[in-house]
Tab-separated table of C-alpha atoms in Angstrom:
chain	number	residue	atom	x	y	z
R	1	UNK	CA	254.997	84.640	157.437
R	2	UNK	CA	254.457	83.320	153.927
R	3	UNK	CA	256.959	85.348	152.262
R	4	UNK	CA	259.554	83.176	154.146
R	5	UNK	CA	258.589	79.789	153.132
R	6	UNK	CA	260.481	78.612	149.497
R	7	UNK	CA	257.480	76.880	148.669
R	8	UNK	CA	255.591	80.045	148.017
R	9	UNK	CA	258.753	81.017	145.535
R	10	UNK	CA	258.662	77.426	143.593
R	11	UNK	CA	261.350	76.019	145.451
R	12	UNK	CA	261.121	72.956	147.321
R	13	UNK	CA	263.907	72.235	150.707
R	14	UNK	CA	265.190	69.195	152.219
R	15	UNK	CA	266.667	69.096	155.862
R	16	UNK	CA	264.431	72.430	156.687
R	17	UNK	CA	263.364	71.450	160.424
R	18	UNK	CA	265.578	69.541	162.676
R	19	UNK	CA	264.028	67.347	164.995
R	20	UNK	CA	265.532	67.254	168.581
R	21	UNK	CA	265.342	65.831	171.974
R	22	UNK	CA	264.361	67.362	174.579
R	23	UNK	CA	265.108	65.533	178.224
R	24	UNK	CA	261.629	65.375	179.914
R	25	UNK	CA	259.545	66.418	176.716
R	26	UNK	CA	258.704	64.996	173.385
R	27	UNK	CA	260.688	65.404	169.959
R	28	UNK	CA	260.925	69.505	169.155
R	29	UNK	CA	261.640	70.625	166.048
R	30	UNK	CA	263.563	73.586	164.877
R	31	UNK	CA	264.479	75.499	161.707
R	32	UNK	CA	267.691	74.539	159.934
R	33	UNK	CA	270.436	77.334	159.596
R	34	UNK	CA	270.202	78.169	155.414
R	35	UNK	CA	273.401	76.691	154.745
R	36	UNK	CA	272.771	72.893	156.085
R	37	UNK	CA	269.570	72.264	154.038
R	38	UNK	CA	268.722	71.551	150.681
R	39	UNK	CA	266.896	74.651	148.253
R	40	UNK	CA	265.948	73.193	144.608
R	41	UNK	CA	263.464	74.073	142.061
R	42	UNK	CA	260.145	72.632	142.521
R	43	UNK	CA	257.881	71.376	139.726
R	44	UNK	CA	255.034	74.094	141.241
R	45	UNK	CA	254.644	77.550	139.924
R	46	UNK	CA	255.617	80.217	142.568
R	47	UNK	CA	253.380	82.312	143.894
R	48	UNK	CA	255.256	85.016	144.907
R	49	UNK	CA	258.093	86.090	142.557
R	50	UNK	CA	262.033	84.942	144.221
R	51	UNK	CA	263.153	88.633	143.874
R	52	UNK	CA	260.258	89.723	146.266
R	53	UNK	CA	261.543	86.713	148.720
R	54	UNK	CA	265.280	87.178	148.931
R	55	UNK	CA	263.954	91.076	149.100
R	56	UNK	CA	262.199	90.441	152.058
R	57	UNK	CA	264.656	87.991	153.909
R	58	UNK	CA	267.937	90.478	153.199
R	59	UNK	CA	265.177	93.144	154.830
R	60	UNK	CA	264.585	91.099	158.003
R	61	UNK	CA	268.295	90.407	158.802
């Protein structure tokens, strides 16, 4: 969903997907738990307002 992406908010995030292993398959990647990556302002405009954002991710949990 858009809403969930920081990018859409003007933020920008570091260390977002982890890339993994697998045995038998190629490199996976996975989201980050929030607290091990990176959130910053970006130098973009945000589409979507941060209020509506952290609204909609306090909704989901």
């Amino acid at each position: 969903m858009i809403i969930d992406n920081p990018v859409y908010c003007g933020k920008i995030s570091y260390g977002r997907r982890v890339r993994e292993k697998v045995k038998g398959t190629k490199n996976e990647y996975r989201q980050a738990p929030q607290e091990n990556y990176i959130l910053a302002d970006g130098q973009h405009e945000a589409i979507i307002c941060e209020e509506l954002g952290i609204k909609h991710i306090k909704k989901e949990k």
